[in-house]
Every structure is written in C-alpha cells, then in structure tokens.
Amino acid sequence: MTIKTAVLNGVATIEIARPEKKNALTVAMYAAMADALTAAQADPAVRAVLITGQPGIFTSGNDIEDFMQRRGEFEKSPAFDFMRALLGCDKPVIAAVTGAAIGIGTTILLHCDFVYVSDEARLAMPFVGLGLVPEFASSLVVPQLMGNVRAAEKLLLGDPFTAAEAVECGIANAVLPAAEVMGHARRIAERFNALPPGAVQQSKRLLRRARSAAVLETIAIEGKQFAERLRSPEATEAFTAFFEKRAPDFSKF
Ligand code: COA
C-alpha cells in the first residue's frame, strides 16, 4: 500500500508510504490521494485533513519513470485531479513535512493551509534541471512569497532550501524536531474539532478568493507547457541520466 488513509478524531490523514522509492508519487498514488481528499470534503465528520510522509522523506516528487511513460496525458493526469481536489478542499489542510520535499512535494505545500517542517528536511523545486517548467502555480506563488530574486534561485537554479528558510519566506509555519512534526501537525488539525465548521470553511474560501482566478489561470498555462516539456529532448536526457545515476549532459542543446 503506497497511500495510507485514515479518519480519526475529526482528522482525515493521507500518508505517503513508498519509502523504498523515497515516496515518489505515481499516478495510482495521486488518484488515491485525490479520492481521499474528495471523501474528506464530503464527510461531515472530517474537520481537517493532514498530509504526511515517512521519517526522513515527505516525497521525492513525481515518479520519474511515470513522467517518462505518460508524457502525452499530463493535463488529464491524476496529478491534476489531486491538485484540483487540494485547491478545492474547503477544510483546512495541514502538511506534516517529515523530511525532504522535492518537486511537487514542495508545490503541494504552497496550497496547504498550515505547514510544519522537520528540522532535517530540505525543500527543492528542481524542475528546470529536469528539462521542465514550474507547475501548479509555483511560478506565481513562489515569487509572491519570497520575491523575484529568491524565486529565481529556487525555480531557475533549483537550489534546495532549509526548513528555516521555508518559514522565513512564508511557505511554512514552523520548524520542529523530526520526532515532533507529526504530533504537532495533528494537534493543530484537531483544534478544528472545537471550531464551527461552517465558519472555518467559509473563511478558508475567503482567504483564497483574491488569488484563486490567477492561480487557476497560471496552472492552465504551466500545465500546457509542462506537458510539452515532458516530451522534450532536454527532459529525456534528464530522466535518462537520473536512472543511469549520472549527471545530465545539456551541452548538446
Ligand atoms: N522517481 C522515481 N524514482 C525515484 C525518485 C523519483 N522521483 N526518487 C527516488 N527514486 C528512487 C531511486 O531511483 C532509487 O531507486 P533504486 O533503489 O531502484 O535505485 C530509490 O528511489 C532511492 O533513491 P536514491 O536516490 O538512491 O536515494 P537518496 O537517499 O540517495 O536520495 C533523493 C534521495 C530524494 C535526494 C533522490 O532520490 C532524488 O533526488 N530523487 C529525485 C528527485 C526529483 O528530481 N524529483 C522530481 C521532481 S519534479
């Protein structure tokens, strides 16, 4: 089982559990996460959603083999279904970032309401180095959060950054010792059991209202370009190099 779900004490938990592949996300895993979010949204017993990973790894991002095999269908992919469900979730979504969050692992955090990060975690959005472009509105939200010049470090160079920097630039709420991340995130999620759900959900929609049209427009533009980039020779070189465990060679492009 690569996605574990549970509902306990008002909190729907979505746990990414594929540690042997560093929690890389396959289409089946995105589909399971989309289903879990849709169920959480519909279940009145659920007051908040908690997304987490495994000790040392939140997720290494999209499964690169899936990227290679499903290049034509990106916009209709389960990854889009999952992100649509995340963006459409009216209930508070809390991320417990138990370790590295790479690629979509960081992008997911941009659309959560609360983010708690292990002090050992590194975040990174290495899309360009894979021959790709930013996704799911990261090209809009990241510069808004940290300014253009720092966004360029993260999105053009793909530089990794620490949990502390994620807090400083507003991607995360707090850095916690690795062993405390999950407990803290759960305590925050459970606080919604004592709050009126109608007011919480209406307020969440209001918090997102001003930006939502731009976010959706950006996702559509990025998605088209991302799908094209997945088919590019640059991406083929990057993906092949990853599985051959060598540095990619972009000198011929
Ligand atoms: N897609 C597919 N497989 C992945 C993967 C991914 N995103 N990330 C890791 N794996 C696989 C590796 O191929 C390896 O498989 P193997 O044991 O069959 O060789 C296994 O997971 C362990 O990964 P490994 O790289 O050996 O672990 P590590 O501890 O040295 O490094 C990471 C961990 C996360 C830093 C590294 O795996 C990594 O950089 N992954 C790719 C991240 C990425 O570019 N994601 C896409 C963003 S769009």
PDB file of C-alpha atoms and ligand atoms in Angstrom:
ATOM      1  CA  MET A   1       0.000   0.000   0.000  1.00  0.00           C
ATOM      2  CA  THR A   2       1.585   3.299  -1.047  1.00  0.00           C
ATOM      3  CA  ILE A   3      -1.056   5.728   0.228  1.00  0.00           C
ATOM      4  CA  LYS A   4      -2.482   5.055   3.667  1.00  0.00           C
ATOM      5  CA  THR A   5      -5.644   6.858   4.674  1.00  0.00           C
ATOM      6  CA  ALA A   6      -7.475   7.033   7.965  1.00  0.00           C
ATOM      7  CA  VAL A   7     -10.087   9.171   9.674  1.00  0.00           C
ATOM      8  CA  LEU A   8      -9.505   9.606  13.392  1.00  0.00           C
ATOM      9  CA  ASN A   9     -10.898  12.179  15.786  1.00  0.00           C
ATOM     10  CA  GLY A  10     -12.137  14.522  13.061  1.00  0.00           C
ATOM     11  CA  VAL A  11      -8.904  14.384  11.040  1.00  0.00           C
ATOM     12  CA  ALA A  12      -8.514  12.640   7.689  1.00  0.00           C
ATOM     13  CA  THR A  13      -4.893  11.581   7.301  1.00  0.00           C
ATOM     14  CA  ILE A  14      -3.250  10.957   3.935  1.00  0.00           C
ATOM     15  CA  GLU A  15       0.105   9.256   4.467  1.00  0.00           C
ATOM     16  CA  ILE A  16       2.514   8.820   1.570  1.00  0.00           C
ATOM     17  CA  ALA A  17       4.146   5.454   2.212  1.00  0.00           C
ATOM     18  CA  ARG A  18       6.526   4.292  -0.503  1.00  0.00           C
ATOM     19  CA  PRO A  19       9.819   4.659   1.340  1.00  0.00           C
ATOM     20  CA  GLU A  20      11.769   2.286  -0.929  1.00  0.00           C
ATOM     21  CA  LYS A  21      11.331   4.849  -3.726  1.00  0.00           C
ATOM     22  CA  LYS A  22      11.643   7.848  -1.423  1.00  0.00           C
ATOM     23  CA  ASN A  23       7.870   8.345  -1.587  1.00  0.00           C
ATOM     24  CA  ALA A  24       7.951   9.166  -5.319  1.00  0.00           C
ATOM     25  CA  LEU A  25       4.367   9.718  -6.458  1.00  0.00           C
ATOM     26  CA  THR A  26       2.875   7.514  -9.169  1.00  0.00           C
ATOM     27  CA  VAL A  27      -0.402   8.088 -10.994  1.00  0.00           C
ATOM     28  CA  ALA A  28      -2.056   5.467  -8.783  1.00  0.00           C
ATOM     29  CA  MET A  29      -0.882   7.334  -5.690  1.00  0.00           C
ATOM     30  CA  TYR A  30      -2.175  10.690  -6.963  1.00  0.00           C
ATOM     31  CA  ALA A  31      -5.511   9.021  -7.733  1.00  0.00           C
ATOM     32  CA  ALA A  32      -5.693   7.593  -4.203  1.00  0.00           C
ATOM     33  CA  MET A  33      -4.853  10.990  -2.704  1.00  0.00           C
ATOM     34  CA  ALA A  34      -7.460  12.712  -4.895  1.00  0.00           C
ATOM     35  CA  ASP A  35     -10.079  10.180  -3.766  1.00  0.00           C
ATOM     36  CA  ALA A  36      -9.111  10.664  -0.112  1.00  0.00           C
ATOM     37  CA  LEU A  37      -9.435  14.450  -0.398  1.00  0.00           C
ATOM     38  CA  THR A  38     -12.789  14.179  -2.156  1.00  0.00           C
ATOM     39  CA  ALA A  39     -14.040  11.818   0.561  1.00  0.00           C
ATOM     40  CA  ALA A  40     -12.753  14.135   3.300  1.00  0.00           C
ATOM     41  CA  GLN A  41     -14.518  17.084   1.713  1.00  0.00           C
ATOM     42  CA  ALA A  42     -17.810  15.150   1.638  1.00  0.00           C
ATOM     43  CA  ASP A  43     -17.594  13.624   5.133  1.00  0.00           C
ATOM     44  CA  PRO A  44     -19.123  15.892   7.796  1.00  0.00           C
ATOM     45  CA  ALA A  45     -17.171  14.016  10.478  1.00  0.00           C
ATOM     46  CA  VAL A  46     -13.925  15.309   8.966  1.00  0.00           C
ATOM     47  CA  ARG A  47     -12.950  18.768  10.208  1.00  0.00           C
ATOM     48  CA  ALA A  48      -9.386  18.908   8.810  1.00  0.00           C
ATOM     49  CA  VAL A  49      -7.010  16.996   6.554  1.00  0.00           C
ATOM     50  CA  LEU A  50      -3.447  16.015   7.414  1.00  0.00           C
ATOM     51  CA  ILE A  51      -0.930  15.124   4.687  1.00  0.00           C
ATOM     52  CA  THR A  52       2.299  13.460   5.732  1.00  0.00           C
ATOM     53  CA  GLY A  53       5.141  11.220   4.594  1.00  0.00           C
ATOM     54  CA  GLN A  54       7.668   8.885   6.181  1.00  0.00           C
ATOM     55  CA  PRO A  55      10.543   9.594   8.574  1.00  0.00           C
ATOM     56  CA  GLY A  56      13.215  11.410   6.548  1.00  0.00           C
ATOM     57  CA  ILE A  57      11.118  11.817   3.408  1.00  0.00           C
ATOM     58  CA  PHE A  58       7.910  13.690   2.659  1.00  0.00           C
ATOM     59  CA  THR A  59       8.100  12.932  -1.055  1.00  0.00           C
ATOM     60  CA  SER A  60      10.807  12.947  -3.736  1.00  0.00           C
ATOM     61  CA  GLY A  61       8.206  14.295  -6.140  1.00  0.00           C
ATOM     62  CA  ASN A  62       6.639  12.830  -9.193  1.00  0.00           C
ATOM     63  CA  ASP A  63       7.844   9.332 -10.057  1.00  0.00           C
ATOM     64  CA  ILE A  64      10.321   9.993 -12.845  1.00  0.00           C
ATOM     65  CA  GLU A  65       9.546   6.700 -14.568  1.00  0.00           C
ATOM     66  CA  ASP A  66       5.880   7.728 -14.704  1.00  0.00           C
ATOM     67  CA  PHE A  67       6.983  11.038 -16.203  1.00  0.00           C
ATOM     68  CA  MET A  68       8.789   9.137 -18.966  1.00  0.00           C
ATOM     69  CA  GLN A  69       5.897   6.798 -19.690  1.00  0.00           C
ATOM     70  CA  ARG A  70       2.945   9.173 -19.535  1.00  0.00           C
ATOM     71  CA  ARG A  71       4.196  12.180 -21.390  1.00  0.00           C
ATOM     72  CA  GLY A  72       1.122  12.837 -23.515  1.00  0.00           C
ATOM     73  CA  GLU A  73      -1.521  12.924 -20.816  1.00  0.00           C
ATOM     74  CA  PHE A  74      -0.221  15.321 -18.220  1.00  0.00           C
ATOM     75  CA  GLU A  75      -3.146  17.739 -18.087  1.00  0.00           C
ATOM     76  CA  LYS A  76      -5.637  14.887 -17.765  1.00  0.00           C
ATOM     77  CA  SER A  77      -3.470  13.056 -15.274  1.00  0.00           C
ATOM     78  CA  PRO A  78      -4.362  12.023 -11.722  1.00  0.00           C
ATOM     79  CA  ALA A  79      -1.767  14.569 -10.551  1.00  0.00           C
ATOM     80  CA  PHE A  80      -4.108  17.261 -11.873  1.00  0.00           C
ATOM     81  CA  ASP A  81      -7.089  15.555 -10.199  1.00  0.00           C
ATOM     82  CA  PHE A  82      -5.208  15.567  -6.905  1.00  0.00           C
ATOM     83  CA  MET A  83      -4.151  19.194  -7.149  1.00  0.00           C
ATOM     84  CA  ARG A  84      -7.671  20.217  -8.190  1.00  0.00           C
ATOM     85  CA  ALA A  85      -9.023  18.389  -5.132  1.00  0.00           C
ATOM     86  CA  LEU A  86      -6.415  20.086  -2.922  1.00  0.00           C
ATOM     87  CA  LEU A  87      -7.264  23.538  -4.292  1.00  0.00           C
ATOM     88  CA  GLY A  88     -10.970  22.805  -3.970  1.00  0.00           C
ATOM     89  CA  CYS A  89     -10.810  21.456  -0.417  1.00  0.00           C
ATOM     90  CA  ASP A  90     -12.727  23.780   1.885  1.00  0.00           C
ATOM     91  CA  LYS A  91     -11.483  22.041   5.008  1.00  0.00           C
ATOM     92  CA  PRO A  92      -8.142  23.114   6.450  1.00  0.00           C
ATOM     93  CA  VAL A  93      -5.239  21.081   5.076  1.00  0.00           C
ATOM     94  CA  ILE A  94      -2.201  20.664   7.311  1.00  0.00           C
ATOM     95  CA  ALA A  95       1.110  19.292   5.994  1.00  0.00           C
ATOM     96  CA  ALA A  96       3.497  17.453   8.307  1.00  0.00           C
ATOM     97  CA  VAL A  97       6.723  17.562   6.299  1.00  0.00           C
ATOM     98  CA  THR A  98       8.650  14.677   7.827  1.00  0.00           C
ATOM     99  CA  GLY A  99      11.668  15.007   5.525  1.00  0.00           C
ATOM    100  CA  ALA A 100      12.731  16.058   2.034  1.00  0.00           C
ATOM    101  CA  ALA A 101      10.017  17.652  -0.093  1.00  0.00           C
ATOM    102  CA  ILE A 102      11.099  17.749  -3.719  1.00  0.00           C
ATOM    103  CA  GLY A 103       9.308  18.960  -6.838  1.00  0.00           C
ATOM    104  CA  ILE A 104       5.589  18.555  -6.334  1.00  0.00           C
ATOM    105  CA  GLY A 105       6.464  17.770  -2.702  1.00  0.00           C
ATOM    106  CA  THR A 106       7.185  21.473  -2.276  1.00  0.00           C
ATOM    107  CA  THR A 107       4.461  22.593  -4.689  1.00  0.00           C
ATOM    108  CA  ILE A 108       1.831  20.814  -2.569  1.00  0.00           C
ATOM    109  CA  LEU A 109       2.890  22.924   0.425  1.00  0.00           C
ATOM    110  CA  LEU A 110       2.083  26.139  -1.445  1.00  0.00           C
ATOM    111  CA  HIS A 111      -1.568  25.084  -1.431  1.00  0.00           C
ATOM    112  CA  CYS A 112      -1.849  23.799   2.145  1.00  0.00           C
ATOM    113  CA  ASP A 113      -3.162  25.998   4.946  1.00  0.00           C
ATOM    114  CA  PHE A 114      -0.631  25.010   7.614  1.00  0.00           C
ATOM    115  CA  VAL A 115       2.845  23.593   7.028  1.00  0.00           C
ATOM    116  CA  TYR A 116       5.117  22.145   9.739  1.00  0.00           C
ATOM    117  CA  VAL A 117       8.575  21.033   8.680  1.00  0.00           C
ATOM    118  CA  SER A 118      11.154  18.733  10.249  1.00  0.00           C
ATOM    119  CA  ASP A 119      14.424  20.467  11.045  1.00  0.00           C
ATOM    120  CA  GLU A 120      16.135  17.808   8.905  1.00  0.00           C
ATOM    121  CA  ALA A 121      14.023  18.480   5.811  1.00  0.00           C
ATOM    122  CA  ARG A 122      15.244  20.108   2.630  1.00  0.00           C
ATOM    123  CA  LEU A 123      12.838  21.547   0.087  1.00  0.00           C
ATOM    124  CA  ALA A 124      13.555  21.900  -3.625  1.00  0.00           C
ATOM    125  CA  MET A 125      11.816  22.637  -6.907  1.00  0.00           C
ATOM    126  CA  PRO A 126      14.311  21.254  -9.441  1.00  0.00           C
ATOM    127  CA  PHE A 127      12.017  21.466 -12.473  1.00  0.00           C
ATOM    128  CA  VAL A 128      14.419  23.308 -14.776  1.00  0.00           C
ATOM    129  CA  GLY A 129      17.215  20.797 -14.151  1.00  0.00           C
ATOM    130  CA  LEU A 130      14.812  18.079 -15.312  1.00  0.00           C
ATOM    131  CA  GLY A 131      14.062  19.971 -18.521  1.00  0.00           C
ATOM    132  CA  LEU A 132      10.689  21.062 -17.122  1.00  0.00           C
ATOM    133  CA  VAL A 133       8.983  24.270 -16.002  1.00  0.00           C
ATOM    134  CA  PRO A 134       7.242  25.180 -12.723  1.00  0.00           C
ATOM    135  CA  GLU A 135       3.835  23.605 -12.077  1.00  0.00           C
ATOM    136  CA  PHE A 136       0.567  24.144 -10.242  1.00  0.00           C
ATOM    137  CA  ALA A 137       1.035  27.900  -9.885  1.00  0.00           C
ATOM    138  CA  SER A 138       4.503  27.765  -8.312  1.00  0.00           C
ATOM    139  CA  SER A 139       5.662  30.298 -10.929  1.00  0.00           C
ATOM    140  CA  LEU A 140       3.065  32.687  -9.465  1.00  0.00           C
ATOM    141  CA  VAL A 141       3.037  31.853  -5.765  1.00  0.00           C
ATOM    142  CA  VAL A 142       6.772  31.438  -5.121  1.00  0.00           C
ATOM    143  CA  PRO A 143       7.767  34.932  -6.389  1.00  0.00           C
ATOM    144  CA  GLN A 144       4.789  36.373  -4.474  1.00  0.00           C
ATOM    145  CA  LEU A 145       6.027  34.743  -1.283  1.00  0.00           C
ATOM    146  CA  MET A 146       9.768  35.356  -1.496  1.00  0.00           C
ATOM    147  CA  GLY A 147      10.337  37.960  -4.216  1.00  0.00           C
ATOM    148  CA  ASN A 148      11.731  37.521  -7.696  1.00  0.00           C
ATOM    149  CA  VAL A 149      15.416  37.143  -6.922  1.00  0.00           C
ATOM    150  CA  ARG A 150      14.994  34.390  -4.344  1.00  0.00           C
ATOM    151  CA  ALA A 151      12.367  32.720  -6.505  1.00  0.00           C
ATOM    152  CA  ALA A 152      14.952  32.622  -9.290  1.00  0.00           C
ATOM    153  CA  GLU A 153      17.359  30.705  -7.020  1.00  0.00           C
ATOM    154  CA  LYS A 154      14.677  28.155  -6.213  1.00  0.00           C
ATOM    155  CA  LEU A 155      12.940  27.862  -9.592  1.00  0.00           C
ATOM    156  CA  LEU A 156      15.654  28.603 -12.177  1.00  0.00           C
ATOM    157  CA  LEU A 157      18.687  27.121 -10.409  1.00  0.00           C
ATOM    158  CA  GLY A 158      16.621  24.599  -8.423  1.00  0.00           C
ATOM    159  CA  ASP A 159      18.617  25.350  -5.267  1.00  0.00           C
ATOM    160  CA  PRO A 160      17.427  23.379  -2.250  1.00  0.00           C
ATOM    161  CA  PHE A 161      16.497  25.310   0.858  1.00  0.00           C
ATOM    162  CA  THR A 162      16.143  24.598   4.542  1.00  0.00           C
ATOM    163  CA  ALA A 163      13.084  24.314   6.734  1.00  0.00           C
ATOM    164  CA  ALA A 164      14.137  27.571   8.418  1.00  0.00           C
ATOM    165  CA  GLU A 165      14.176  29.376   5.074  1.00  0.00           C
ATOM    166  CA  ALA A 166      10.769  27.913   4.255  1.00  0.00           C
ATOM    167  CA  VAL A 167       9.451  29.508   7.446  1.00  0.00           C
ATOM    168  CA  GLU A 168      11.224  32.785   6.807  1.00  0.00           C
ATOM    169  CA  CYS A 169       9.669  33.170   3.355  1.00  0.00           C
ATOM    170  CA  GLY A 170       6.181  32.124   4.407  1.00  0.00           C
ATOM    171  CA  ILE A 171       5.974  28.627   2.896  1.00  0.00           C
ATOM    172  CA  ALA A 172       5.893  27.011   6.332  1.00  0.00           C
ATOM    173  CA  ASN A 173       4.598  27.904   9.792  1.00  0.00           C
ATOM    174  CA  ALA A 174       7.311  26.352  11.931  1.00  0.00           C
ATOM    175  CA  VAL A 175      10.375  24.113  12.063  1.00  0.00           C
ATOM    176  CA  LEU A 176      10.173  21.276  14.580  1.00  0.00           C
ATOM    177  CA  PRO A 177      12.430  18.428  15.678  1.00  0.00           C
ATOM    178  CA  ALA A 178      11.775  15.489  13.337  1.00  0.00           C
ATOM    179  CA  ALA A 179      10.128  13.415  16.060  1.00  0.00           C
ATOM    180  CA  GLU A 180       7.644  16.182  16.898  1.00  0.00           C
ATOM    181  CA  VAL A 181       6.397  17.222  13.440  1.00  0.00           C
ATOM    182  CA  MET A 182       3.559  14.742  13.122  1.00  0.00           C
ATOM    183  CA  GLY A 183       2.285  15.206  16.692  1.00  0.00           C
ATOM    184  CA  HIS A 184       2.294  18.967  16.375  1.00  0.00           C
ATOM    185  CA  ALA A 185       0.535  18.931  12.992  1.00  0.00           C
ATOM    186  CA  ARG A 186      -2.119  16.571  14.372  1.00  0.00           C
ATOM    187  CA  ARG A 187      -2.723  18.817  17.379  1.00  0.00           C
ATOM    188  CA  ILE A 188      -3.269  21.780  15.033  1.00  0.00           C
ATOM    189  CA  ALA A 189      -5.640  19.691  12.880  1.00  0.00           C
ATOM    190  CA  GLU A 190      -7.615  18.547  15.936  1.00  0.00           C
ATOM    191  CA  ARG A 191      -8.148  22.146  17.066  1.00  0.00           C
ATOM    192  CA  PHE A 192     -10.704  22.397  14.263  1.00  0.00           C
ATOM    193  CA  ASN A 193     -12.927  19.953  16.176  1.00  0.00           C
ATOM    194  CA  ALA A 194     -13.643  22.808  18.591  1.00  0.00           C
ATOM    195  CA  LEU A 195     -14.356  25.402  15.898  1.00  0.00           C
ATOM    196  CA  PRO A 196     -17.576  25.897  13.903  1.00  0.00           C
ATOM    197  CA  PRO A 197     -17.020  24.086  10.582  1.00  0.00           C
ATOM    198  CA  GLY A 198     -19.228  26.389   8.516  1.00  0.00           C
ATOM    199  CA  ALA A 199     -17.316  29.500   9.581  1.00  0.00           C
ATOM    200  CA  VAL A 200     -13.956  27.763   9.107  1.00  0.00           C
ATOM    201  CA  GLN A 201     -14.731  26.614   5.576  1.00  0.00           C
ATOM    202  CA  GLN A 202     -16.324  29.881   4.505  1.00  0.00           C
ATOM    203  CA  SER A 203     -13.321  31.769   5.867  1.00  0.00           C
ATOM    204  CA  LYS A 204     -10.884  29.491   4.050  1.00  0.00           C
ATOM    205  CA  ARG A 205     -12.700  30.218   0.788  1.00  0.00           C
ATOM    206  CA  LEU A 206     -12.442  33.952   1.518  1.00  0.00           C
ATOM    207  CA  LEU A 207      -8.729  33.711   2.288  1.00  0.00           C
ATOM    208  CA  ARG A 208      -8.151  32.189  -1.141  1.00  0.00           C
ATOM    209  CA  ARG A 209     -10.663  34.205  -3.142  1.00  0.00           C
ATOM    210  CA  ALA A 210      -8.473  37.115  -4.234  1.00  0.00           C
ATOM    211  CA  ARG A 211      -5.797  34.892  -5.711  1.00  0.00           C
ATOM    212  CA  SER A 212      -7.828  31.969  -6.985  1.00  0.00           C
ATOM    213  CA  ALA A 213      -8.503  33.183 -10.548  1.00  0.00           C
ATOM    214  CA  ALA A 214      -4.821  33.934 -11.115  1.00  0.00           C
ATOM    215  CA  VAL A 215      -3.814  30.593  -9.588  1.00  0.00           C
ATOM    216  CA  LEU A 216      -6.160  28.648 -11.874  1.00  0.00           C
ATOM    217  CA  GLU A 217      -5.090  30.608 -14.944  1.00  0.00           C
ATOM    218  CA  THR A 218      -1.413  30.029 -14.137  1.00  0.00           C
ATOM    219  CA  ILE A 219      -1.980  26.315 -13.565  1.00  0.00           C
ATOM    220  CA  ALA A 220      -3.538  26.022 -17.037  1.00  0.00           C
ATOM    221  CA  ILE A 221      -0.677  27.901 -18.716  1.00  0.00           C
ATOM    222  CA  GLU A 222       2.022  25.992 -16.825  1.00  0.00           C
ATOM    223  CA  GLY A 223       0.261  22.659 -17.405  1.00  0.00           C
ATOM    224  CA  LYS A 224       0.301  23.048 -21.173  1.00  0.00           C
ATOM    225  CA  GLN A 225       3.974  24.000 -21.194  1.00  0.00           C
ATOM    226  CA  PHE A 226       4.875  21.302 -18.665  1.00  0.00           C
ATOM    227  CA  ALA A 227       3.262  18.655 -20.886  1.00  0.00           C
ATOM    228  CA  GLU A 228       5.265  19.908 -23.860  1.00  0.00           C
ATOM    229  CA  ARG A 229       8.466  19.959 -21.807  1.00  0.00           C
ATOM    230  CA  LEU A 230       7.867  16.346 -20.694  1.00  0.00           C
ATOM    231  CA  ARG A 231       8.224  15.363 -24.357  1.00  0.00           C
ATOM    232  CA  SER A 232      11.332  17.486 -24.935  1.00  0.00           C
ATOM    233  CA  PRO A 233      14.812  16.056 -25.644  1.00  0.00           C
ATOM    234  CA  GLU A 234      16.098  18.023 -22.633  1.00  0.00           C
ATOM    235  CA  ALA A 235      13.701  16.196 -20.307  1.00  0.00           C
ATOM    236  CA  THR A 236      14.556  12.855 -21.908  1.00  0.00           C
ATOM    237  CA  GLU A 237      18.242  13.476 -21.189  1.00  0.00           C
ATOM    238  CA  ALA A 238      17.486  14.496 -17.581  1.00  0.00           C
ATOM    239  CA  PHE A 239      15.242  11.492 -16.854  1.00  0.00           C
ATOM    240  CA  THR A 240      17.647   9.044 -18.502  1.00  0.00           C
ATOM    241  CA  ALA A 241      20.554  10.483 -16.526  1.00  0.00           C
ATOM    242  CA  PHE A 242      18.597  10.079 -13.261  1.00  0.00           C
ATOM    243  CA  PHE A 243      18.083   6.367 -13.818  1.00  0.00           C
ATOM    244  CA  GLU A 244      21.643   5.899 -15.104  1.00  0.00           C
ATOM    245  CA  LYS A 245      22.785   7.617 -11.879  1.00  0.00           C
ATOM    246  CA  ARG A 246      24.888  10.169 -13.751  1.00  0.00           C
ATOM    247  CA  ALA A 247      24.845  13.930 -14.210  1.00  0.00           C
ATOM    248  CA  PRO A 248      22.770  15.047 -17.223  1.00  0.00           C
ATOM    249  CA  ASP A 249      24.657  16.496 -20.189  1.00  0.00           C
ATOM    250  CA  PHE A 250      22.875  19.526 -21.658  1.00  0.00           C
ATOM    251  CA  SER A 251      25.910  20.702 -23.682  1.00  0.00           C
ATOM    252  CA  LYS A 252      24.407  19.448 -26.950  1.00  0.00           C
ATOM    253  CA  PHE A 253      21.220  21.536 -26.682  1.00  0.00           C
TER     254      PHE A 253
HETATM  255  N1  COA B   1      11.068   8.962  -9.181  1.00  0.00           N
HETATM  256  C1  COA B   1      11.376   7.674  -9.311  1.00  0.00           C
HETATM  257  N2  COA B   1      12.225   7.010  -8.502  1.00  0.00           N
HETATM  258  C2  COA B   1      12.779   7.717  -7.507  1.00  0.00           C
HETATM  259  C3  COA B   1      12.510   9.064  -7.313  1.00  0.00           C
HETATM  260  C4  COA B   1      11.604   9.699  -8.187  1.00  0.00           C
HETATM  261  N3  COA B   1      11.245  10.979  -8.054  1.00  0.00           N
HETATM  262  N4  COA B   1      13.220   9.497  -6.238  1.00  0.00           N
HETATM  263  C5  COA B   1      13.908   8.452  -5.789  1.00  0.00           C
HETATM  264  N5  COA B   1      13.652   7.368  -6.562  1.00  0.00           N
HETATM  265  C6  COA B   1      14.185   6.014  -6.409  1.00  0.00           C
HETATM  266  C7  COA B   1      15.634   5.927  -6.885  1.00  0.00           C
HETATM  267  O1  COA B   1      15.681   5.720  -8.289  1.00  0.00           O
HETATM  268  C8  COA B   1      16.101   4.739  -6.088  1.00  0.00           C
HETATM  269  O2  COA B   1      15.626   3.574  -6.716  1.00  0.00           O
HETATM  270  P1  COA B   1      16.551   2.251  -6.767  1.00  0.00           P
HETATM  271  O3  COA B   1      16.772   1.860  -5.345  1.00  0.00           O
HETATM  272  O4  COA B   1      15.731   1.260  -7.533  1.00  0.00           O
HETATM  273  O5  COA B   1      17.836   2.661  -7.457  1.00  0.00           O
HETATM  274  C9  COA B   1      15.349   4.861  -4.759  1.00  0.00           C
HETATM  275  O6  COA B   1      14.240   5.691  -5.031  1.00  0.00           O
HETATM  276  C10 COA B   1      16.172   5.519  -3.671  1.00  0.00           C
HETATM  277  O7  COA B   1      16.614   6.782  -4.159  1.00  0.00           O
HETATM  278  P2  COA B   1      18.119   7.292  -4.007  1.00  0.00           P
HETATM  279  O8  COA B   1      18.342   8.392  -4.998  1.00  0.00           O
HETATM  280  O9  COA B   1      19.060   6.132  -4.051  1.00  0.00           O
HETATM  281  O10 COA B   1      18.076   7.876  -2.504  1.00  0.00           O
HETATM  282  P3  COA B   1      18.982   9.029  -1.887  1.00  0.00           P
HETATM  283  O11 COA B   1      18.709   8.980  -0.419  1.00  0.00           O
HETATM  284  O12 COA B   1      20.405   8.925  -2.353  1.00  0.00           O
HETATM  285  O13 COA B   1      18.387  10.386  -2.484  1.00  0.00           O
HETATM  286  C11 COA B   1      16.648  11.901  -3.146  1.00  0.00           C
HETATM  287  C12 COA B   1      17.064  10.772  -2.191  1.00  0.00           C
HETATM  288  C13 COA B   1      15.171  12.158  -2.879  1.00  0.00           C
HETATM  289  C14 COA B   1      17.502  13.140  -2.844  1.00  0.00           C
HETATM  290  C15 COA B   1      16.895  11.460  -4.594  1.00  0.00           C
HETATM  291  O14 COA B   1      16.294  10.186  -4.784  1.00  0.00           O
HETATM  292  C16 COA B   1      16.348  12.376  -5.648  1.00  0.00           C
HETATM  293  O15 COA B   1      16.943  13.404  -5.924  1.00  0.00           O
HETATM  294  N6  COA B   1      15.225  11.969  -6.284  1.00  0.00           N
HETATM  295  C17 COA B   1      14.662  12.650  -7.423  1.00  0.00           C
HETATM  296  C18 COA B   1      14.034  13.952  -7.018  1.00  0.00           C
HETATM  297  C19 COA B   1      13.434  14.643  -8.209  1.00  0.00           C
HETATM  298  O16 COA B   1      14.105  15.144  -9.071  1.00  0.00           O
HETATM  299  N7  COA B   1      12.095  14.585  -8.253  1.00  0.00           N
HETATM  300  C20 COA B   1      11.295  15.077  -9.339  1.00  0.00           C
HETATM  301  C21 COA B   1      10.961  16.491  -9.136  1.00  0.00           C
HETATM  302  S1  COA B   1       9.950  17.133 -10.432  1.00  0.00           S
END
